[in-house]
PDB file of C-alpha atoms in Angstrom:
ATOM      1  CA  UNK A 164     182.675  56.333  -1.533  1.00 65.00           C
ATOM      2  CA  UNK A 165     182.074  58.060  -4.729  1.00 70.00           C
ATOM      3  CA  UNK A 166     181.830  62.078  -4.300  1.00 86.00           C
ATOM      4  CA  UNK A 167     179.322  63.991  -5.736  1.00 90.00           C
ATOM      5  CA  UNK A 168     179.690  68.061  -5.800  1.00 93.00           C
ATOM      6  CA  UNK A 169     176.550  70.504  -5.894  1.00 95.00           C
ATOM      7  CA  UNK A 170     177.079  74.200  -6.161  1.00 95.00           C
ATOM      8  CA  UNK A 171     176.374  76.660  -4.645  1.00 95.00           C
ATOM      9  CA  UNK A 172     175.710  75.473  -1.201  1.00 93.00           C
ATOM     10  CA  UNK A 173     172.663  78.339  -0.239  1.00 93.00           C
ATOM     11  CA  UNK A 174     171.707  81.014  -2.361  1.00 96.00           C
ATOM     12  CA  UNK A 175     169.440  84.401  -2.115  1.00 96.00           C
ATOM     13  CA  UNK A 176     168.152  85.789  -4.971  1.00 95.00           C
ATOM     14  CA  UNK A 177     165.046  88.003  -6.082  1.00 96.00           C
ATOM     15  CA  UNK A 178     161.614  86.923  -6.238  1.00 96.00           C
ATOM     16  CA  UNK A 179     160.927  86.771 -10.278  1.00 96.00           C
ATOM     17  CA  UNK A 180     164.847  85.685 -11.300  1.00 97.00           C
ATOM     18  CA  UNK A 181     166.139  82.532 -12.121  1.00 97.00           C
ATOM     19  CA  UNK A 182     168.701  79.906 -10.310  1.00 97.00           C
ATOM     20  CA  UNK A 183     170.809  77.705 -11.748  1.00 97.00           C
ATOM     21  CA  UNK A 184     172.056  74.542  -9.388  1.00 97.00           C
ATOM     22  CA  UNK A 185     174.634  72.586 -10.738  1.00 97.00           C
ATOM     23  CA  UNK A 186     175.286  69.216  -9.557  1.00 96.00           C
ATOM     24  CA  UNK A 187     178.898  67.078 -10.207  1.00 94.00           C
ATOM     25  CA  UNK A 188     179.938  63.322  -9.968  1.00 92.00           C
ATOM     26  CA  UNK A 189     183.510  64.069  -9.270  1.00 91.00           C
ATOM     27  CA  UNK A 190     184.925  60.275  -9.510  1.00 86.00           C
ATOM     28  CA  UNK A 191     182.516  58.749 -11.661  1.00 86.00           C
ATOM     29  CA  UNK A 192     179.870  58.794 -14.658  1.00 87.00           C
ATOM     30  CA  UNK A 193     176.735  59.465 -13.875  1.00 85.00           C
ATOM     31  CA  UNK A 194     174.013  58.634 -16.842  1.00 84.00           C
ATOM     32  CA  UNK A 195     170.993  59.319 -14.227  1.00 87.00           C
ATOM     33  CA  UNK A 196     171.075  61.762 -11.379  1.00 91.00           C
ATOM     34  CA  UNK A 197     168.242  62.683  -9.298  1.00 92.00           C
ATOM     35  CA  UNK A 198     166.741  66.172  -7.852  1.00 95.00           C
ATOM     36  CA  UNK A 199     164.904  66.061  -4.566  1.00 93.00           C
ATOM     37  CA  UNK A 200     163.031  68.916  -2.611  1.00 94.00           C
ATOM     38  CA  UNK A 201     163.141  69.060   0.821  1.00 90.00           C
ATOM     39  CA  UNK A 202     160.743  71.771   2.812  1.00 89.00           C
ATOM     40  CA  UNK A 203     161.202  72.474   6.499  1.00 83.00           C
ATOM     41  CA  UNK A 204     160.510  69.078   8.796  1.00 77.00           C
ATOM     42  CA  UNK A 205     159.246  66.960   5.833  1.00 81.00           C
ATOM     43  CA  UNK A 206     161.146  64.333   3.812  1.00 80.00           C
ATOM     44  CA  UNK A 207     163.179  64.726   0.165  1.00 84.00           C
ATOM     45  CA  UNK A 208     160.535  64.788  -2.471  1.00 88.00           C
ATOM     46  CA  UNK A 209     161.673  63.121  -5.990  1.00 89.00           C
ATOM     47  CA  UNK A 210     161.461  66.020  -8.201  1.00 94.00           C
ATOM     48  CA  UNK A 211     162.968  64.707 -11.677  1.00 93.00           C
ATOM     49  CA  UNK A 212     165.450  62.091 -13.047  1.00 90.00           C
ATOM     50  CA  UNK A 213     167.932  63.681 -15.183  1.00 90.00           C
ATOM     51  CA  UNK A 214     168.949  61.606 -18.245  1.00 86.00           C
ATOM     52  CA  UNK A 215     172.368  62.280 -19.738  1.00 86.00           C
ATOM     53  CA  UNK A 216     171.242  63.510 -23.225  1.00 85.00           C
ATOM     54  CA  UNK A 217     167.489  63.571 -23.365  1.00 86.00           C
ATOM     55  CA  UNK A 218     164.797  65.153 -21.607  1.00 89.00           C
ATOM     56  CA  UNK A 219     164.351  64.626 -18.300  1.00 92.00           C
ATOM     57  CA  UNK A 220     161.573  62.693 -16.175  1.00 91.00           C
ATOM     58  CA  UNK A 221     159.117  64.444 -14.127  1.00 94.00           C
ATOM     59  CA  UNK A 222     157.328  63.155 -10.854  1.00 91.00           C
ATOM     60  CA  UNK A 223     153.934  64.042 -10.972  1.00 91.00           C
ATOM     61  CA  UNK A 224     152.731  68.002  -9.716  1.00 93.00           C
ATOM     62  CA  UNK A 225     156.593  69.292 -10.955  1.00 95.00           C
ATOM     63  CA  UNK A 226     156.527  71.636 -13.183  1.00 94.00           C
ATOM     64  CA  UNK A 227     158.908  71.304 -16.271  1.00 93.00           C
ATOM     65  CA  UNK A 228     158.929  74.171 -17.270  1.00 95.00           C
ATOM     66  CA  UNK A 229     159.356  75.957 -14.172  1.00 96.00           C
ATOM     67  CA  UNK A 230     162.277  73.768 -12.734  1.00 97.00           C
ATOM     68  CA  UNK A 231     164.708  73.185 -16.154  1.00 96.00           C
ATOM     69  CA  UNK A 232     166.572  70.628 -16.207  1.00 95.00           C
ATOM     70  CA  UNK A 233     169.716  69.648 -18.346  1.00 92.00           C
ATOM     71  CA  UNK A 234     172.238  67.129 -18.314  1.00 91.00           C
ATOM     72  CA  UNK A 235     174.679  67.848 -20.856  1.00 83.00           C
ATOM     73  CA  UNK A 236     178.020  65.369 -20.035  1.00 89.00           C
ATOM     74  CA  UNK A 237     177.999  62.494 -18.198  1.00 89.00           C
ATOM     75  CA  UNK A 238     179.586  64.415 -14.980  1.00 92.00           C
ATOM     76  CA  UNK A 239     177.289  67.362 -14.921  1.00 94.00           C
ATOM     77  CA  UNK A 240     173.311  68.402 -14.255  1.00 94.00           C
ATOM     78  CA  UNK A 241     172.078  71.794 -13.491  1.00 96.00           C
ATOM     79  CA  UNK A 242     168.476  72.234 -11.991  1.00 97.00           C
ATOM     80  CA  UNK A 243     167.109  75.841 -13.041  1.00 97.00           C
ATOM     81  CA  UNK A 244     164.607  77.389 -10.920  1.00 97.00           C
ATOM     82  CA  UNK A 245     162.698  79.612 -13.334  1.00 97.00           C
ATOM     83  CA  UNK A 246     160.746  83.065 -12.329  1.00 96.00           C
ATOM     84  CA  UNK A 247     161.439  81.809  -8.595  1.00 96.00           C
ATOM     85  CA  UNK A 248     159.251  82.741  -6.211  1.00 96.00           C
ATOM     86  CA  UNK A 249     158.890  82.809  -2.138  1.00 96.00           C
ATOM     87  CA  UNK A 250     157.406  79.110  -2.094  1.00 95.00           C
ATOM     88  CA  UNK A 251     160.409  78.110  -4.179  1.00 96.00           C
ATOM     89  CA  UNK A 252     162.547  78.623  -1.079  1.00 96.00           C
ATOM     90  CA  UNK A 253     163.263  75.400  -0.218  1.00 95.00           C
ATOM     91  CA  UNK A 254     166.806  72.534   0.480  1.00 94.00           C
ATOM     92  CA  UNK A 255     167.582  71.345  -3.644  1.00 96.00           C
ATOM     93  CA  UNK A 256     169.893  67.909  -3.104  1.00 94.00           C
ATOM     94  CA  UNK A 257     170.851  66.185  -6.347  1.00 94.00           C
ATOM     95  CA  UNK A 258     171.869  62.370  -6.291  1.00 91.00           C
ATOM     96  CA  UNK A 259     173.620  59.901  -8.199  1.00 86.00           C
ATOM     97  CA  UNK A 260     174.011  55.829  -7.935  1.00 75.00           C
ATOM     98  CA  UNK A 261     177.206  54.774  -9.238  1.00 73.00           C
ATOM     99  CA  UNK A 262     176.573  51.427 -10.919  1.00 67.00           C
ATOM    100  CA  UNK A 263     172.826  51.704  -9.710  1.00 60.00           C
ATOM    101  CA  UNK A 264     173.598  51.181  -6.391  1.00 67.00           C
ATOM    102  CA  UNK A 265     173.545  52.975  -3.341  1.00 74.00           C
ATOM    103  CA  UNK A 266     172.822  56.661  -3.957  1.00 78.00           C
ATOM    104  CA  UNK A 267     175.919  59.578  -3.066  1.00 85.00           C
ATOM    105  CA  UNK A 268     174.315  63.291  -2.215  1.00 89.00           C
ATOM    106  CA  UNK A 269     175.782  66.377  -3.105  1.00 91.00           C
ATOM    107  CA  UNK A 270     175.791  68.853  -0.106  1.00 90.00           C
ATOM    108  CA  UNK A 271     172.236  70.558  -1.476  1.00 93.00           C
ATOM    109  CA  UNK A 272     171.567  74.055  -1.890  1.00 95.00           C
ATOM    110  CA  UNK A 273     169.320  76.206   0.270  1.00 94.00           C
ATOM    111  CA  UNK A 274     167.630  78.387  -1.913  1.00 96.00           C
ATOM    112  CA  UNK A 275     165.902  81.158  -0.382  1.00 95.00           C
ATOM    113  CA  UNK A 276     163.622  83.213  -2.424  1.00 96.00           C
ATOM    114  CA  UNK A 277     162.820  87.103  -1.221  1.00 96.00           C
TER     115      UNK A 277
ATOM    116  CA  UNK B 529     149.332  54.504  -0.454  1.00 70.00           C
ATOM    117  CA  UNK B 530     152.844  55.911  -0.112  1.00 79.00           C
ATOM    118  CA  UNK B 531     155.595  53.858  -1.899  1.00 87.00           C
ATOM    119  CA  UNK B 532     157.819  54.057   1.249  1.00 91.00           C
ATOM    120  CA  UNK B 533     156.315  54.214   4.609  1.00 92.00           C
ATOM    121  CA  UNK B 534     157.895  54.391   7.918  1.00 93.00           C
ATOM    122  CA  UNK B 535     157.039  55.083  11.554  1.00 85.00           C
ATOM    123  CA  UNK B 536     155.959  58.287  12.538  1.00 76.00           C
ATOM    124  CA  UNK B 537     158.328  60.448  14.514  1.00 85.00           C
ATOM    125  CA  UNK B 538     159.744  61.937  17.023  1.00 91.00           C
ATOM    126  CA  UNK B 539     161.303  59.058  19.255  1.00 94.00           C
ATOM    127  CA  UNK B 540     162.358  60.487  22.488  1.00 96.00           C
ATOM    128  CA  UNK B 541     165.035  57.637  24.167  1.00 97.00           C
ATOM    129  CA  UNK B 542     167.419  58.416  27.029  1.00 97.00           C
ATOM    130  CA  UNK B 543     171.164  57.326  26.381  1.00 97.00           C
ATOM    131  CA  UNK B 544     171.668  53.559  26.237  1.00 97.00           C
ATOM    132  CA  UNK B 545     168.006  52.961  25.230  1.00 97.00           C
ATOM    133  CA  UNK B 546     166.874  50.430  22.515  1.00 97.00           C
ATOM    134  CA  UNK B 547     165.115  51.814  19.551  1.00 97.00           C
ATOM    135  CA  UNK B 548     163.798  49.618  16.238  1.00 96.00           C
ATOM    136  CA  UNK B 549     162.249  51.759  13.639  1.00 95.00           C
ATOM    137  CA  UNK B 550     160.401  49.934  11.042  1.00 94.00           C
ATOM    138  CA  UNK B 551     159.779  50.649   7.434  1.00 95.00           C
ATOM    139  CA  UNK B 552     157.337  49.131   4.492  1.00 95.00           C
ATOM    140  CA  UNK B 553     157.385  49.710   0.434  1.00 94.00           C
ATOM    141  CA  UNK B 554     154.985  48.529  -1.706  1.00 91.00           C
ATOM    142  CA  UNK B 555     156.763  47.937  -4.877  1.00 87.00           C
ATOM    143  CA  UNK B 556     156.997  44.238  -4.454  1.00 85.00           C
ATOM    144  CA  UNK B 557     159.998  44.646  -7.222  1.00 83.00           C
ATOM    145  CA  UNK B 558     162.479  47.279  -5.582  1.00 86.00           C
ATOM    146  CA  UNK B 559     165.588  45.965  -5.789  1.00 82.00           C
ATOM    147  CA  UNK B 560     167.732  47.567  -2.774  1.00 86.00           C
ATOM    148  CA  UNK B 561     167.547  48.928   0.492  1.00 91.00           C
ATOM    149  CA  UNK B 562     169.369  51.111   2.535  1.00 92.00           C
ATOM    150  CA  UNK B 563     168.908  53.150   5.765  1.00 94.00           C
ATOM    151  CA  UNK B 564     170.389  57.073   5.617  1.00 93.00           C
ATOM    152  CA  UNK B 565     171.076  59.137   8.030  1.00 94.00           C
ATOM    153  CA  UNK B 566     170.225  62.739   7.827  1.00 92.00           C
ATOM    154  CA  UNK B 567     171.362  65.792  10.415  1.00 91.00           C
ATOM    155  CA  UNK B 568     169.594  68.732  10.185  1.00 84.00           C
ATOM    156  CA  UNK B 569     170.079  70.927   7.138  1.00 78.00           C
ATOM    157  CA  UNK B 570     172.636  68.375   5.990  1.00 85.00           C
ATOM    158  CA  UNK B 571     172.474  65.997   3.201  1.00 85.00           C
ATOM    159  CA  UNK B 572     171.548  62.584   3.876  1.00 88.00           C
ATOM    160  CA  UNK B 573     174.305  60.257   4.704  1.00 89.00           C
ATOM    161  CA  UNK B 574     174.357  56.188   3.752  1.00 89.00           C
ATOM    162  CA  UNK B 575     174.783  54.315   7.405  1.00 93.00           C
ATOM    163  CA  UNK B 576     173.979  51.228   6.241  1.00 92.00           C
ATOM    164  CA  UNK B 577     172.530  48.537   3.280  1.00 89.00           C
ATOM    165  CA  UNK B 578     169.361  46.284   4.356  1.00 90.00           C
ATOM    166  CA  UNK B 579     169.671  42.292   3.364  1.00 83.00           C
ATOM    167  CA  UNK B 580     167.541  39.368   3.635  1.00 84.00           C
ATOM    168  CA  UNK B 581     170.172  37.994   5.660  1.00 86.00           C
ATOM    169  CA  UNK B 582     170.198  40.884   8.062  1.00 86.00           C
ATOM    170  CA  UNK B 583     173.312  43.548   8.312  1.00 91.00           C
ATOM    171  CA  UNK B 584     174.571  44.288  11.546  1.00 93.00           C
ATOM    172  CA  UNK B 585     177.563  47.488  11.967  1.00 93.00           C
ATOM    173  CA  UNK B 586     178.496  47.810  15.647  1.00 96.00           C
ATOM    174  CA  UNK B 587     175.283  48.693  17.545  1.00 97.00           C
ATOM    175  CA  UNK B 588     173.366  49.198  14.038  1.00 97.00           C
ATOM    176  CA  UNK B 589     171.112  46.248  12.945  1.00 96.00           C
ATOM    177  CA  UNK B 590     169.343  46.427   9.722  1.00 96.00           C
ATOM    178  CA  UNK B 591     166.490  43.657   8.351  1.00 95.00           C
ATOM    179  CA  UNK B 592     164.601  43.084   5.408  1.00 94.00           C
ATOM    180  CA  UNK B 593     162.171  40.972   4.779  1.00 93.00           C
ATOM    181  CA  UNK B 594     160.574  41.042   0.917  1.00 91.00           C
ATOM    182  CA  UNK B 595     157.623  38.728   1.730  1.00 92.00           C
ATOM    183  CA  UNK B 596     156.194  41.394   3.878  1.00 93.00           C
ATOM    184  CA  UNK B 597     158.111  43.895   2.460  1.00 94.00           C
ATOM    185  CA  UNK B 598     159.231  45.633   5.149  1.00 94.00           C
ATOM    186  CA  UNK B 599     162.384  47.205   6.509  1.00 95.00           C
ATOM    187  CA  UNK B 600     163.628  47.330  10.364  1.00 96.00           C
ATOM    188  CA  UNK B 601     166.406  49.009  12.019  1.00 97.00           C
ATOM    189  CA  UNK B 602     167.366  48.428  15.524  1.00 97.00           C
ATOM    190  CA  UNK B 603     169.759  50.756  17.404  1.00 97.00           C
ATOM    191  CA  UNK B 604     171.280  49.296  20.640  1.00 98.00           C
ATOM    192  CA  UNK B 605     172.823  51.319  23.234  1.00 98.00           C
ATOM    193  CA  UNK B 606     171.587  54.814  21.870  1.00 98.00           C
ATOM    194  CA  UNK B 607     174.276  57.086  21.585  1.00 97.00           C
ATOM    195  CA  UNK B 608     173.466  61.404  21.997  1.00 97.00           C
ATOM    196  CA  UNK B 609     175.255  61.498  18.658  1.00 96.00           C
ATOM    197  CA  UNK B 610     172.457  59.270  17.732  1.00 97.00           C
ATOM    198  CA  UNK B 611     169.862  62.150  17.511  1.00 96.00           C
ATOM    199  CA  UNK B 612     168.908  62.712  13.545  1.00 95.00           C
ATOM    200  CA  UNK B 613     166.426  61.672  11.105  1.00 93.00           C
ATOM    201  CA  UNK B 614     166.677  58.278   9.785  1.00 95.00           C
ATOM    202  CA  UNK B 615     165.317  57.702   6.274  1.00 93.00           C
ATOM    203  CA  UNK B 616     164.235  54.396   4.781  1.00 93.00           C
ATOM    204  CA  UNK B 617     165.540  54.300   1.240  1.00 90.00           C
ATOM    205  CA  UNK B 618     164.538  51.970  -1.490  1.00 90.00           C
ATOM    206  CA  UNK B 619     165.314  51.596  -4.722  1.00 85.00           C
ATOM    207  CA  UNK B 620     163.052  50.996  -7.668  1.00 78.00           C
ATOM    208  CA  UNK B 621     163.899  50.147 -10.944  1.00 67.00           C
ATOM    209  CA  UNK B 622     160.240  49.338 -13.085  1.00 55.00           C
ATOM    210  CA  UNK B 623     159.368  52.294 -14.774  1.00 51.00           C
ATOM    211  CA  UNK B 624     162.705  53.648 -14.516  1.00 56.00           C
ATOM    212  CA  UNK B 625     165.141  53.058 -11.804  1.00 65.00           C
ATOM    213  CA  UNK B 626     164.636  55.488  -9.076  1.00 76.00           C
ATOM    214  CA  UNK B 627     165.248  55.915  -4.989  1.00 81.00           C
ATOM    215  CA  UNK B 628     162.576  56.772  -2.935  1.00 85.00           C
ATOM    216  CA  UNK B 629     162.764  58.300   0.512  1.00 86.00           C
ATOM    217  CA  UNK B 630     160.692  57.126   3.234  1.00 89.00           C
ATOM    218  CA  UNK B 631     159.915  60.509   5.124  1.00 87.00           C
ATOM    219  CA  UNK B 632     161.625  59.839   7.887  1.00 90.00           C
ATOM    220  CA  UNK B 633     161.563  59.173  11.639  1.00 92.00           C
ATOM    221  CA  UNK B 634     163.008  61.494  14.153  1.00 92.00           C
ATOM    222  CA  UNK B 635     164.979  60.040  16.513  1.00 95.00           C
ATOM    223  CA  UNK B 636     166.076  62.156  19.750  1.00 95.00           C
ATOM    224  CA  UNK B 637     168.323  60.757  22.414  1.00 97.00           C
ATOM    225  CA  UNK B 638     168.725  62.316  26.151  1.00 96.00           C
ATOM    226  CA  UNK B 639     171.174  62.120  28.937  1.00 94.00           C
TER     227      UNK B 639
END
């Protein structure tokens, strides 16, 4: 199946800096990848769709300009997690469909915010 | 309404159980449907596609039925390494194409 690579795997960082998640389709283009939340015991929430040069698209209650999105090349988007705070702490996964298919999953990130 | 519903969790089984856990969406235009598997603090994994004509992969049996737009899966001879979180998947493409994540049923198998 096609790979998809998300860096870094968990991260701790201060409460009031910024993290930057990078997500990678390793064996394919990816025009559209996807950013999902996932808190303790619930299901991934659809955070944004990430469109390969232009702005991304927000699900409703996300906050653009707290969670920055860019997707620069057709292999790469980065999710930026701006002034983070404690209730930021939470599993990031990014997704892609190759040929708008079946979706791959990078490994996600566990962000913790202290 | 959610746009992907499924059971509510947990399922407690003991080994070689039957377990069928159903699923509805309410975008009468999704296109596809899938069933993931996801192990705690993992990343989902695909286990299987969902057809009108039904899917079957070894003791996994996946159905779809777009009239009533739901979504079954039936698991035969439950496993241990059956215990995760199953998510029903669907994929939406009015508005923009999307996939949206049921959110989930727990599924725990005993010896």
């Amino acid at each position: 199946g096609a790979v998809v690579s998300q860096h870094p795997s968990w991260v701790i960082c201060k409460s009031g800096t910024s993290v930057k998640i990078e997500c990678r389709s390793l064996d394919f283009q990816a025009t559209t990848m996807f950013w999902y939340r996932q808190f303790p015991k619930q299901s991934l929430m659809l955070m944004a769709t990430s469109n390969e040069g232009s702005k991304a698209t927000y699900e409703q209650g996300v906050e653009k300009d707290k969670f920055l999105i860019n997707h620069a090349s057709l292999t790469l988007s980065t999710l930026t997690v701006t002034s983070a705070h404690p209730e930021d702490s939470s599993f990031y996964i990014c997704s892609a469909l190759p040929a708008q298919v079946q979706a791959f999953f990078g490994q996600g990130t566990r962000l913790t915010v202290v | 309404r959610k746009e992907v519903e499924q059971d509510p969790g947990p399922f407690n089984v003991p080994e070689g159980a039957t377990v069928a856990f159903n699923c509805t969406y309410s975008n009468s235009a999704s296109q596809s449907f899938f069933w993931y598997r996801q192990d705690c603090r993992k990343e989902p994994k695909l286990l299987m596609s969902v057809y009108s004509s039904g899917n079957e992969d070894g003791r996994f049996t996946a159905q779809l039925n777009r009239a009533s737009q739901y979504i079954s899966l039936l698991i035969r001879d439950s496993k241990l390494s059956d215990s995760a979180t199953y998510l029903c998947v669907v994929n939406m493409g009015t508005g923009g194409f999307k996939t949206i994540f049921g959110a989930g049923t727990r599924l725990f198998v005993k010896a």
